[in-house]
Coordinates of C-alpha atoms and ligand atoms in Angstrom, one line a residue:
Chain O
M1 CA 89.4 92.6 112.4
R2 CA 91.0 89.4 113.8
V3 CA 92.4 89.2 117.4
I4 CA 96.3 88.7 117.5
R5 CA 98.1 87.6 120.7
F6 CA 102.0 87.8 120.8
V7 CA 105.0 88.5 123.0
L8 CA 106.3 91.9 122.1
N9 CA 109.4 93.0 123.4
G10 CA 109.0 90.7 126.4
D11 CA 105.6 91.7 127.2
P12 CA 102.4 89.8 126.2
V13 CA 100.1 91.7 123.8
E14 CA 96.6 91.2 122.6
T15 CA 95.5 93.5 119.8
A16 CA 93.5 93.3 116.7
A17 CA 93.8 94.1 113.1
P18 CA 92.3 93.8 109.7
A19 CA 93.6 91.0 107.4
H20 CA 95.1 93.3 104.9
W21 CA 97.3 95.2 107.6
T22 CA 101.2 94.4 107.4
L23 CA 103.0 93.8 110.9
L24 CA 104.7 97.1 110.2
E25 CA 101.1 98.9 110.1
L26 CA 100.3 97.0 113.3
L27 CA 103.3 98.0 115.1
R28 CA 103.5 101.6 114.1
Y29 CA 99.8 102.7 113.5
G30 CA 98.1 100.0 115.8
L31 CA 100.6 99.6 119.1
K32 CA 102.3 103.3 118.3
L33 CA 105.7 101.8 118.4
T34 CA 107.2 103.9 115.7
G35 CA 110.9 102.7 116.0
S36 CA 110.3 100.3 113.2
K37 CA 110.4 102.3 110.1
Q38 CA 108.6 102.6 107.1
G39 CA 111.1 103.1 104.1
C40 CA 110.1 101.6 100.8
D41 CA 107.2 99.6 102.0
K42 CA 108.4 96.9 99.6
G43 CA 111.2 94.8 100.5
D44 CA 114.0 96.7 99.4
C45 CA 115.4 98.7 102.3
G46 CA 115.5 96.9 105.5
A47 CA 114.4 99.8 107.6
C48 CA 111.5 97.8 108.9
T49 CA 113.4 94.9 110.3
V50 CA 112.1 93.2 113.4
L51 CA 113.0 89.9 115.2
V52 CA 110.7 87.2 114.6
G53 CA 111.6 84.3 117.3
G54 CA 115.0 85.9 117.0
K55 CA 115.3 86.0 113.1
P56 CA 115.4 89.4 111.3
I57 CA 112.3 89.6 108.9
L58 CA 110.7 92.3 107.2
A59 CA 107.6 93.7 108.9
C60 CA 106.4 95.4 105.5
L61 CA 105.9 92.4 103.8
S62 CA 104.5 90.3 106.8
L63 CA 101.1 90.4 107.5
A64 CA 99.9 91.2 110.9
A65 CA 98.5 88.0 111.3
R66 CA 101.9 86.4 111.1
A67 CA 102.7 87.9 114.8
E68 CA 100.5 85.3 116.3
G69 CA 101.9 83.3 118.9
Q70 CA 105.3 84.8 118.0
E71 CA 108.0 86.3 120.0
I72 CA 108.8 89.7 118.5
T73 CA 111.5 92.3 119.3
T74 CA 111.5 95.8 118.0
I75 CA 114.2 98.5 118.5
E76 CA 112.0 99.5 121.2
G77 CA 112.7 96.1 123.0
L78 CA 116.4 96.0 122.2
M79 CA 117.2 98.0 125.4
P80 CA 117.1 95.3 127.9
L81 CA 115.1 97.9 130.2
H82 CA 115.3 101.5 130.9
K83 CA 117.7 102.4 133.5
S84 CA 114.6 104.1 135.4
R85 CA 112.9 100.9 135.6
G86 CA 115.9 99.3 137.1
G87 CA 117.3 97.7 134.0
S88 CA 120.9 97.8 132.4
G89 CA 120.2 100.5 130.0
A90 CA 121.0 100.5 126.1
D91 CA 121.9 97.2 124.7
P92 CA 125.7 97.2 123.6
V93 CA 125.0 97.4 120.4
Q94 CA 123.1 100.5 120.6
E95 CA 126.1 102.1 122.7
A96 CA 128.5 101.0 120.1
F97 CA 126.5 102.7 117.2
D98 CA 126.4 105.7 119.3
A99 CA 129.9 105.8 120.2
C100 CA 131.0 105.0 116.6
G101 CA 128.6 107.7 115.3
A102 CA 127.5 105.2 112.8
L103 CA 124.5 107.2 111.9
Q104 CA 123.7 110.5 110.1
C105 CA 119.9 110.7 109.3
G106 CA 119.2 107.5 111.6
F107 CA 116.6 106.0 109.4
C108 CA 118.1 102.6 109.0
Q109 CA 119.6 102.4 112.5
P110 CA 116.6 100.4 114.1
G111 CA 116.8 97.6 111.4
M112 CA 120.8 97.9 111.4
M113 CA 120.9 97.4 115.2
L114 CA 118.1 94.6 115.1
S115 CA 120.3 92.7 112.3
T116 CA 123.3 93.2 114.5
R117 CA 121.9 91.8 117.7
A118 CA 120.6 88.7 115.7
L119 CA 123.9 88.2 114.3
L120 CA 125.8 88.4 117.5
N121 CA 123.1 86.2 119.6
Q122 CA 124.1 83.4 116.8
H123 CA 127.7 84.3 116.2
P124 CA 129.2 86.2 119.2
Q125 CA 132.6 86.7 117.6
P126 CA 131.6 86.8 113.6
S127 CA 134.3 87.7 111.0
R128 CA 134.2 90.8 108.8
E129 CA 132.6 89.0 106.3
Q130 CA 129.8 87.4 108.2
I131 CA 128.9 90.9 109.6
Q132 CA 128.8 92.2 105.8
A133 CA 126.4 89.4 104.9
A134 CA 124.4 89.8 108.1
L135 CA 123.8 93.4 107.2
S136 CA 123.4 93.0 103.6
G137 CA 119.7 93.4 104.0
N138 CA 119.9 96.9 105.5
L139 CA 120.8 99.5 103.3
C140 CA 122.0 103.1 104.8
R141 CA 121.8 106.1 102.4
C142 CA 123.8 108.3 104.6
T143 CA 126.9 106.8 106.3
G144 CA 128.8 104.8 103.5
Y145 CA 128.6 101.8 105.9
T146 CA 132.1 102.0 107.4
Q147 CA 131.2 103.3 110.7
I148 CA 128.6 100.6 110.9
L149 CA 130.9 97.9 110.4
Q150 CA 133.1 99.6 113.0
A151 CA 130.2 99.9 115.6
V152 CA 129.7 96.3 115.0
E153 CA 133.3 95.5 115.7
T154 CA 133.1 97.5 118.7
A155 CA 130.3 95.7 120.3
I156 CA 132.1 92.6 119.8
A157 CA 135.2 93.9 121.2
Q158 CA 133.3 95.1 124.1
S159 CA 131.9 91.6 124.9
T160 CA 135.0 89.8 125.0
G161 CA 136.9 92.6 126.4
A162 CA 139.5 93.4 123.7
P163 CA 140.4 96.9 122.9
A164 CA 137.8 98.7 120.6
P165 CA 138.9 99.1 117.2
Q166 CA 140.0 102.7 116.5
P167 CA 137.2 104.8 114.6
A168 CA 138.0 105.9 111.2
W169 CA 137.7 109.4 112.2
A170 CA 140.3 109.1 114.8
R171 CA 142.7 107.5 112.4
D172 CA 142.0 110.4 109.8
R173 CA 142.6 112.8 112.6
E174 CA 146.0 111.3 113.5
L175 CA 147.1 111.1 109.7
Q176 CA 146.3 114.8 109.8
G177 CA 148.3 115.3 112.9
Q178 CA 145.3 116.8 114.8
E179 CA 144.2 115.7 118.1
P180 CA 140.6 113.9 118.1
Q181 CA 138.4 116.0 119.8
S182 CA 136.2 114.5 122.6
Chain I
M1 CA 103.5 103.9 102.1
L2 CA 101.9 101.2 100.1
R3 CA 98.8 99.8 101.4
L4 CA 97.6 96.4 100.8
P5 CA 94.0 96.4 99.0
Q6 CA 91.5 94.5 101.5
F7 CA 91.3 90.7 101.3
E8 CA 90.2 87.8 103.8
L9 CA 92.8 85.7 105.1
I10 CA 92.4 81.9 105.7
E11 CA 95.2 80.3 107.5
P12 CA 94.6 76.3 107.3
S13 CA 96.7 73.9 109.4
S14 CA 96.5 71.1 107.1
L15 CA 97.0 70.6 103.3
Y16 CA 93.7 69.3 102.9
G17 CA 92.4 72.6 104.7
A18 CA 94.0 74.6 102.2
L19 CA 92.9 72.7 98.8
A20 CA 89.2 72.7 100.2
A21 CA 89.5 76.5 100.5
L22 CA 91.0 76.9 97.0
A23 CA 88.3 74.8 95.7
E24 CA 85.5 76.3 97.4
H25 CA 86.8 80.2 96.2
G26 CA 88.2 79.3 92.9
P27 CA 89.7 82.2 91.0
D28 CA 88.8 84.7 94.1
A29 CA 91.5 83.1 96.1
M30 CA 95.4 83.0 95.8
V31 CA 97.9 81.1 97.5
L32 CA 100.1 83.0 100.2
A33 CA 103.8 81.4 100.8
G34 CA 106.1 83.9 102.5
G35 CA 104.5 86.6 100.6
T36 CA 107.7 88.1 99.5
D37 CA 106.5 88.4 95.9
L38 CA 102.8 88.5 96.1
L39 CA 102.4 91.0 98.9
P40 CA 104.6 93.9 97.1
N41 CA 102.8 92.9 93.8
M42 CA 99.7 93.3 95.6
K43 CA 100.6 96.6 96.8
H44 CA 101.4 97.9 93.3
G45 CA 97.6 96.8 92.4
L46 CA 98.8 93.7 90.2
F47 CA 96.9 91.1 92.1
E48 CA 93.7 92.0 93.7
P49 CA 92.5 88.6 95.3
R50 CA 89.5 88.7 97.7
M51 CA 90.9 86.0 99.5
L52 CA 94.5 84.8 100.5
V53 CA 95.2 81.1 101.6
S54 CA 98.4 81.2 103.6
L55 CA 100.2 77.8 103.7
A56 CA 102.5 79.1 106.6
G57 CA 100.8 76.9 109.2
I58 CA 101.0 73.6 107.1
E59 CA 104.1 71.7 108.7
E60 CA 104.0 68.9 106.1
L61 CA 105.1 71.5 103.4
R62 CA 108.2 72.3 105.3
G63 CA 111.6 70.8 105.2
V64 CA 114.4 68.9 103.2
Q65 CA 114.3 65.2 103.3
V66 CA 117.0 62.9 101.5
T67 CA 115.0 60.2 99.6
S68 CA 115.7 56.2 99.9
E69 CA 117.2 56.7 96.0
G70 CA 119.7 59.7 97.5
G71 CA 117.6 62.3 95.9
L72 CA 116.2 65.4 97.6
S73 CA 112.6 65.9 98.5
I74 CA 111.9 69.6 99.4
G75 CA 108.5 70.8 101.1
A76 CA 107.4 73.8 98.9
M77 CA 107.1 76.1 102.3
T78 CA 110.8 75.6 102.8
P79 CA 112.4 79.0 103.5
L80 CA 115.0 79.6 100.8
A81 CA 117.5 80.4 103.7
D82 CA 117.0 76.7 105.0
V83 CA 117.6 75.3 101.6
A84 CA 120.9 77.4 101.0
D85 CA 122.2 76.3 104.5
H86 CA 121.2 72.5 104.2
P87 CA 124.1 70.4 104.5
E88 CA 122.5 67.6 102.2
V89 CA 121.3 70.4 99.7
R90 CA 125.2 71.6 99.7
R91 CA 126.5 68.3 99.0
R92 CA 123.9 66.9 96.4
A93 CA 122.9 69.9 94.7
P94 CA 125.5 72.8 95.1
A95 CA 124.0 75.1 92.6
L96 CA 120.6 74.9 94.1
A97 CA 122.1 76.0 97.4
Q98 CA 124.2 78.6 95.8
A99 CA 121.2 79.8 93.9
A100 CA 118.9 80.0 97.1
G101 CA 121.6 81.7 99.2
L102 CA 122.0 84.7 96.8
V103 CA 117.9 85.4 96.5
A104 CA 117.4 88.8 97.7
G105 CA 118.9 89.5 101.3
P106 CA 118.9 87.7 104.3
Q107 CA 115.5 88.8 105.8
L108 CA 113.6 87.8 102.5
R109 CA 115.8 84.5 102.4
S110 CA 114.2 83.6 105.8
M111 CA 110.9 84.7 104.8
G112 CA 110.6 83.6 100.8
T113 CA 110.2 79.8 100.3
L114 CA 111.5 77.6 97.7
G115 CA 108.0 76.8 96.3
G116 CA 107.2 80.5 96.1
N117 CA 110.5 81.2 94.1
V118 CA 109.5 78.6 91.4
M119 CA 106.0 80.1 91.5
L120 CA 107.5 83.8 91.0
D121 CA 105.8 86.0 88.8
T122 CA 107.6 87.2 85.7
R123 CA 109.1 90.7 86.1
C124 CA 109.4 94.0 83.8
Q125 CA 110.5 97.1 84.8
W126 CA 107.2 98.7 83.1
Y127 CA 105.0 96.2 85.2
N128 CA 106.8 96.1 88.8
Q129 CA 105.5 99.6 89.3
T130 CA 102.8 101.3 91.3
H131 CA 99.5 101.7 90.2
F132 CA 100.1 105.5 89.6
W133 CA 103.2 105.0 87.9
R134 CA 101.7 102.4 85.7
Q135 CA 98.7 104.6 84.8
A136 CA 100.9 107.7 84.2
L137 CA 103.0 105.7 81.5
G138 CA 100.0 103.8 80.0
F139 CA 99.4 100.1 81.3
C140 CA 100.7 97.2 79.2
L141 CA 99.4 94.1 77.9
K142 CA 100.3 92.1 81.2
K143 CA 98.1 94.2 83.5
D144 CA 95.2 96.6 82.6
G145 CA 96.5 97.4 78.8
T146 CA 96.8 96.6 75.3
V147 CA 100.5 97.3 74.5
C148 CA 103.8 96.1 75.3
H149 CA 106.4 98.7 76.2
V150 CA 109.3 96.4 75.5
V151 CA 108.4 95.2 72.0
A152 CA 106.8 97.7 69.9
G153 CA 103.6 96.5 68.3
G154 CA 104.1 93.6 70.3
K155 CA 101.4 91.2 70.8
R156 CA 102.7 88.9 73.7
C157 CA 104.3 89.8 77.0
V158 CA 107.8 89.0 77.5
A159 CA 108.6 89.9 81.0
A160 CA 111.5 87.8 82.3
A161 CA 111.5 84.8 84.3
S162 CA 113.7 86.0 87.3
N163 CA 113.6 83.1 89.8
D164 CA 116.9 82.3 90.9
S165 CA 116.3 78.5 91.9
V166 CA 114.8 77.5 88.7
P167 CA 118.2 77.2 86.6
A168 CA 119.5 75.3 89.2
L169 CA 116.3 72.9 89.6
T170 CA 116.4 72.5 85.9
T171 CA 119.8 71.5 85.3
L172 CA 119.4 69.1 88.5
G173 CA 116.1 67.5 86.5
A174 CA 113.8 68.4 89.2
S175 CA 110.1 67.5 89.0
L176 CA 107.2 69.4 90.7
R177 CA 104.3 67.8 92.6
F178 CA 101.0 69.5 92.3
E179 CA 98.1 68.9 94.4
R180 CA 94.3 69.9 93.6
L181 CA 91.2 68.8 95.8
G182 CA 91.3 65.1 95.2
Q183 CA 94.0 64.9 92.3
A184 CA 97.8 65.2 92.3
R185 CA 100.2 65.2 89.0
T186 CA 104.0 65.4 89.0
I187 CA 105.5 67.2 86.1
A188 CA 109.2 67.8 84.9
I189 CA 110.3 71.4 85.7
D190 CA 110.8 72.0 82.0
E191 CA 107.4 71.1 81.5
L192 CA 106.0 74.0 83.6
W193 CA 106.8 77.0 81.4
H194 CA 105.0 78.9 78.6
S195 CA 106.7 81.7 76.6
D196 CA 103.9 84.0 77.6
G197 CA 105.3 86.4 80.1
A198 CA 101.7 87.4 81.3
N199 CA 101.5 83.9 82.7
N200 CA 104.6 82.0 82.3
K201 CA 103.4 78.8 84.1
R202 CA 100.9 75.8 83.0
T203 CA 99.1 75.6 86.2
E204 CA 95.4 75.0 86.8
G205 CA 93.3 76.8 89.4
G206 CA 93.4 75.6 92.9
E207 CA 96.5 73.7 92.7
I208 CA 99.2 74.0 95.2
L209 CA 103.0 73.0 94.5
T210 CA 103.5 70.8 97.4
R211 CA 107.2 69.3 96.8
I212 CA 110.1 69.9 94.7
E213 CA 111.8 66.3 94.0
I214 CA 115.2 66.4 93.0
P215 CA 116.7 62.9 91.6
A216 CA 120.0 61.5 93.2
T217 CA 123.1 63.0 91.8
P218 CA 126.1 60.9 90.8
A219 CA 129.5 60.9 93.2
G220 CA 131.1 63.2 90.6
H221 CA 128.4 65.6 90.5
L222 CA 129.3 69.6 90.3
G223 CA 127.6 72.5 90.3
A224 CA 127.4 76.4 90.3
Y225 CA 125.3 79.2 89.9
G226 CA 126.3 82.7 88.6
K227 CA 124.4 85.6 89.1
L228 CA 124.8 89.0 87.7
R229 CA 123.3 92.0 89.8
D230 CA 124.1 95.4 90.3
R231 CA 124.9 95.0 94.3
G232 CA 126.0 92.1 95.9
S233 CA 122.6 91.7 97.8
I234 CA 118.6 92.4 97.5
D235 CA 118.6 92.7 93.6
F236 CA 117.0 90.3 91.2
P237 CA 119.1 88.6 89.0
L238 CA 120.0 90.7 85.4
L239 CA 121.1 87.3 84.6
G240 CA 121.1 83.9 86.4
M241 CA 122.6 80.8 85.4
A242 CA 123.2 77.5 86.5
V243 CA 125.7 74.8 85.0
R244 CA 126.1 71.1 85.9
L245 CA 129.1 68.9 85.3
D246 CA 129.0 65.1 86.4
L247 CA 132.3 63.5 86.2
D248 CA 132.9 59.8 85.6
D249 CA 135.2 57.8 88.1
Q250 CA 138.1 59.1 86.0
G251 CA 137.5 62.7 86.6
L252 CA 136.1 63.2 82.8
V253 CA 133.0 65.1 82.2
E254 CA 130.2 62.6 81.2
H255 CA 127.2 65.1 81.2
A256 CA 127.3 68.9 81.0
D257 CA 124.0 71.3 81.2
Q258 CA 123.4 74.9 81.4
V259 CA 120.1 76.9 82.1
V260 CA 119.9 80.6 82.2
V261 CA 116.9 83.1 83.5
A262 CA 116.3 86.8 83.6
L263 CA 116.0 86.9 79.5
V264 CA 112.5 86.0 78.6
A265 CA 109.5 84.4 80.2
R266 CA 110.9 80.9 79.9
P267 CA 114.2 79.8 81.2
V268 CA 116.6 79.2 78.5
R269 CA 118.8 75.8 78.4
I270 CA 121.8 76.5 76.2
K271 CA 122.3 74.2 73.4
G272 CA 125.4 72.4 72.5
V273 CA 126.9 72.4 76.2
H274 CA 127.1 68.7 76.8
E275 CA 128.7 68.1 73.2
A276 CA 131.3 70.8 74.1
L277 CA 132.4 69.6 77.4
L278 CA 132.1 65.9 77.0
G279 CA 134.9 63.8 78.1
L280 CA 137.2 66.9 79.3
R281 CA 139.0 67.4 82.7
P282 CA 137.8 70.3 84.7
G283 CA 141.1 72.2 85.6
S284 CA 143.0 70.9 82.5
A285 CA 143.7 73.4 79.6
D286 CA 141.6 71.7 77.1
F287 CA 138.5 72.2 79.3
E288 CA 139.5 75.8 79.7
Q289 CA 139.9 76.0 76.1
A290 CA 136.5 74.3 75.4
L291 CA 135.0 77.1 77.3
V292 CA 135.8 79.9 74.7
P293 CA 133.8 78.8 72.2
L294 CA 131.2 77.4 74.4
A295 CA 130.7 81.2 75.9
E296 CA 130.5 82.5 72.7
A297 CA 127.7 80.1 71.7
A298 CA 126.0 80.8 75.0
R299 CA 126.2 84.4 74.3
R300 CA 124.6 84.0 70.6
Q301 CA 121.9 82.0 72.2
C302 CA 120.9 84.6 74.6
R303 CA 118.9 87.8 73.9
P304 CA 118.6 89.9 77.0
M305 CA 115.7 92.3 76.4
A306 CA 114.4 95.8 77.7
N307 CA 112.3 94.0 80.0
I308 CA 114.4 94.3 83.2
P309 CA 116.8 97.0 84.1
G310 CA 120.5 96.8 82.7
D311 CA 121.7 97.6 79.0
E312 CA 120.8 94.7 76.9
D313 CA 124.2 94.6 75.0
W314 CA 126.3 95.0 78.1
R315 CA 124.0 91.9 79.6
R316 CA 124.7 89.9 76.5
E317 CA 128.2 90.6 76.7
M318 CA 127.8 89.2 80.2
V319 CA 126.5 85.9 79.2
A320 CA 129.8 84.9 77.8
V321 CA 131.8 86.1 80.9
F322 CA 129.3 84.6 83.3
T323 CA 129.4 81.1 81.2
R324 CA 133.3 80.9 81.7
R325 CA 133.1 81.9 85.2
T326 CA 130.5 80.0 86.3
F327 CA 132.0 76.7 84.7
L328 CA 135.2 77.3 86.4
A329 CA 133.5 77.9 89.3
A330 CA 131.8 74.5 89.2
A331 CA 135.2 72.9 88.2
E332 CA 136.8 74.1 91.2
G333 CA 134.5 71.8 93.1
A334 CA 136.6 68.9 91.7
S335 CA 139.5 69.6 93.5
D336 CA 138.2 69.4 96.8
Ligands
LIG1 C1 113.7 93.3 97.2 C2 113.1 91.9 96.9 C3 114.2 91.5 96.3 C4 114.4 90.0 95.5 N1 115.1 89.6 94.9 C5 115.1 88.2 94.5 C6 115.9 87.7 93.9 O1 117.2 88.1 93.8 N2 115.7 86.3 93.3 C7 114.6 85.6 93.1 O2 114.2 84.8 92.6 N3 113.5 86.2 94.0 C8 113.7 87.7 94.6 N4 112.5 88.4 95.3 C9 111.3 87.5 94.9 C10 110.9 86.8 96.3 O3 111.3 87.0 97.3 C11 111.5 85.2 96.0 O4 111.4 84.9 94.9 C12 110.6 84.2 96.9 O5 111.2 83.1 96.9 C13 109.3 84.2 96.7 O6 108.7 83.4 97.6 P1 107.5 83.6 98.7 O7 107.3 82.3 99.5 O8 107.6 84.7 99.2 O9 106.3 83.6 97.6 P2 105.0 84.5 97.7 O10 105.2 85.7 97.3 O11 104.1 83.9 98.9 O12 104.3 83.7 96.0 C14 104.7 84.1 95.0 C15 103.6 83.5 94.0 O13 103.7 82.0 93.8 C16 102.4 81.5 94.6 N5 102.7 80.7 95.4 C17 103.6 80.5 96.4 N6 103.8 79.4 96.6 C18 103.0 78.4 96.0 C19 102.4 77.2 96.1 N7 103.2 76.1 97.2 N8 101.8 76.7 95.2 C20 101.1 77.4 94.3 N9 101.5 78.5 94.4 C21 102.2 79.1 94.9 C22 101.5 82.6 95.0 O14 100.4 82.4 94.9 C23 102.5 84.0 94.2 O15 101.9 84.0 93.1 C24 112.7 89.3 95.8 C25 111.9 90.2 96.4 C26 112.0 91.5 97.1 C27 110.9 92.0 97.9
LIG2 S1 106.9 92.7 78.6 FE1 105.5 94.2 77.6 S2 103.7 93.5 78.2 FE2 105.1 92.5 79.4 S3 105.1 93.3 81.4 FE3 106.7 94.2 80.0 S4 105.9 96.0 79.1 FE4 104.2 95.0 79.9
LIG3 S1 110.2 99.2 104.5 FE1 110.1 97.2 104.6 S2 112.3 96.7 103.5 FE2 111.8 98.9 103.2
LIG4 S1 121.9 107.0 108.6 FE1 120.6 107.9 107.3 S2 120.0 106.0 106.1 FE2 121.5 105.2 107.3

């Protein structure tokens, strides 16, 4: 066991883990924060993505000891602060993923949203290519990615006050002459 | 869920501390850089070191410097993302910047290091699997067994060198500085390799790769990296090739080179490249014409095997396609 001190989602944490635990195991099984997903557990899928010092990394291939002295953000910390605690509620990225229906099973979402947040912190108005590159380490086996890209562009539009891009499903419905249902 | 076996972790903050720890623990200890190759391999039961010596806390092993001769000196612990984005690497060694930027996906490029990429274990579809999987099939020569599943009756492992940075570093004439407690040696990257896939590197126990040194490239230097993979991200190379073109002040090729990985245990330098392109002007019809027989020669010299995924015949045809494409991509730099 070694003692590990770090800042997790804005709060200082002092915890302990055996040397052979990954950061993902520490988060999920030590600290009971199960938002970071254990997908492949070997670097292929990005479901375990967390931000260390603002950069997306894979928690399944990081030793727990790597957290020492770092600032770590998991999906639980993306929401600036829950409304019931006087905060502003969900991160605009989370709102956009919700509004665009950018998920099916949801397993990839924590990683997707953290990679998106890291991108937008660095480049508030990225191009489509930059978005694709930033999300290229996060696999989704459900959505086909279209709505995910739209969600990111919606979050960007919201931050600049521009009108949000029209979701693909609304366009499809229009083409079929149907009213989108709310 | 893939658990790591138990081990002890040492995190020295100086190179001396790491060298001393390796000297003390001998073969029980392994070096941990970014861990993006070693940790999955340990999860698969391919390595069971009792001790890991992490280099993450050693500041002097990180960063890119331009030397007084105009070359590059890159600390082994420099993350691949930093190599890919560094303006001096992009300018002086474009093939290396491209290759580093095509390794795995963005998260792994922030974690994985250039030194770890050079020291990457060879790969094989019968080897990079869980213990359960390998046991079910029957273990192979590289780990725990006596047969090879790629070459029937083979007595030597042919797992593939799959490090994306290596072709570029080889065309750039890079040398590697290794240190052991009380000793240091510098070797040309060409001299690192064995053809035995079970262990394709001539390294000695207790050694740390500390720096990668790249000699100055001339003003007319061009380079590119071509990578065949199923998806545009995450995947290891099914074929990885770096090309180099140095132009004289007339804009004519005075030096050309091409090195390929993801074939066998060692990188393969294509023969006859320099002669085929010498004196030609990139972008000219003669240059493009010369690429046709050159691509065919490269195809003949490369024999992809069933060690990594992807049909071997297809990968072999792709050698010719990527030879042309990658030289054309390098040549495009000439018009900038
Ligand atoms: C999903 C996935 C996709 C990948 N795709 C690619 C790819 O496309 N191309 C590619 O090239 N690689 C790929 N990799 C492998 C890996 O991410 C990179 O090769 C990376 O550069 C390895 O560096 P590292 O610092 O993580 O090495 P580590 O895993 O820390 O070390 C690798 C090996 O080198 C030894 N070592 C490391 N540093 C030193 C040193 N300084 N001195 C002595 N020995 C040392 C270690 O002991 C270990 O044996 C992939 C990995 C994963 C999990
Ligand atoms: S090439 Fe043969 S011996 Fe080597 S890892 Fe593959 S199956 Fe095993
Ligand atoms: S769980 Fe970490 S990359 Fe899949
Ligand atoms: S929503 Fe199921 S993996 Fe993306």
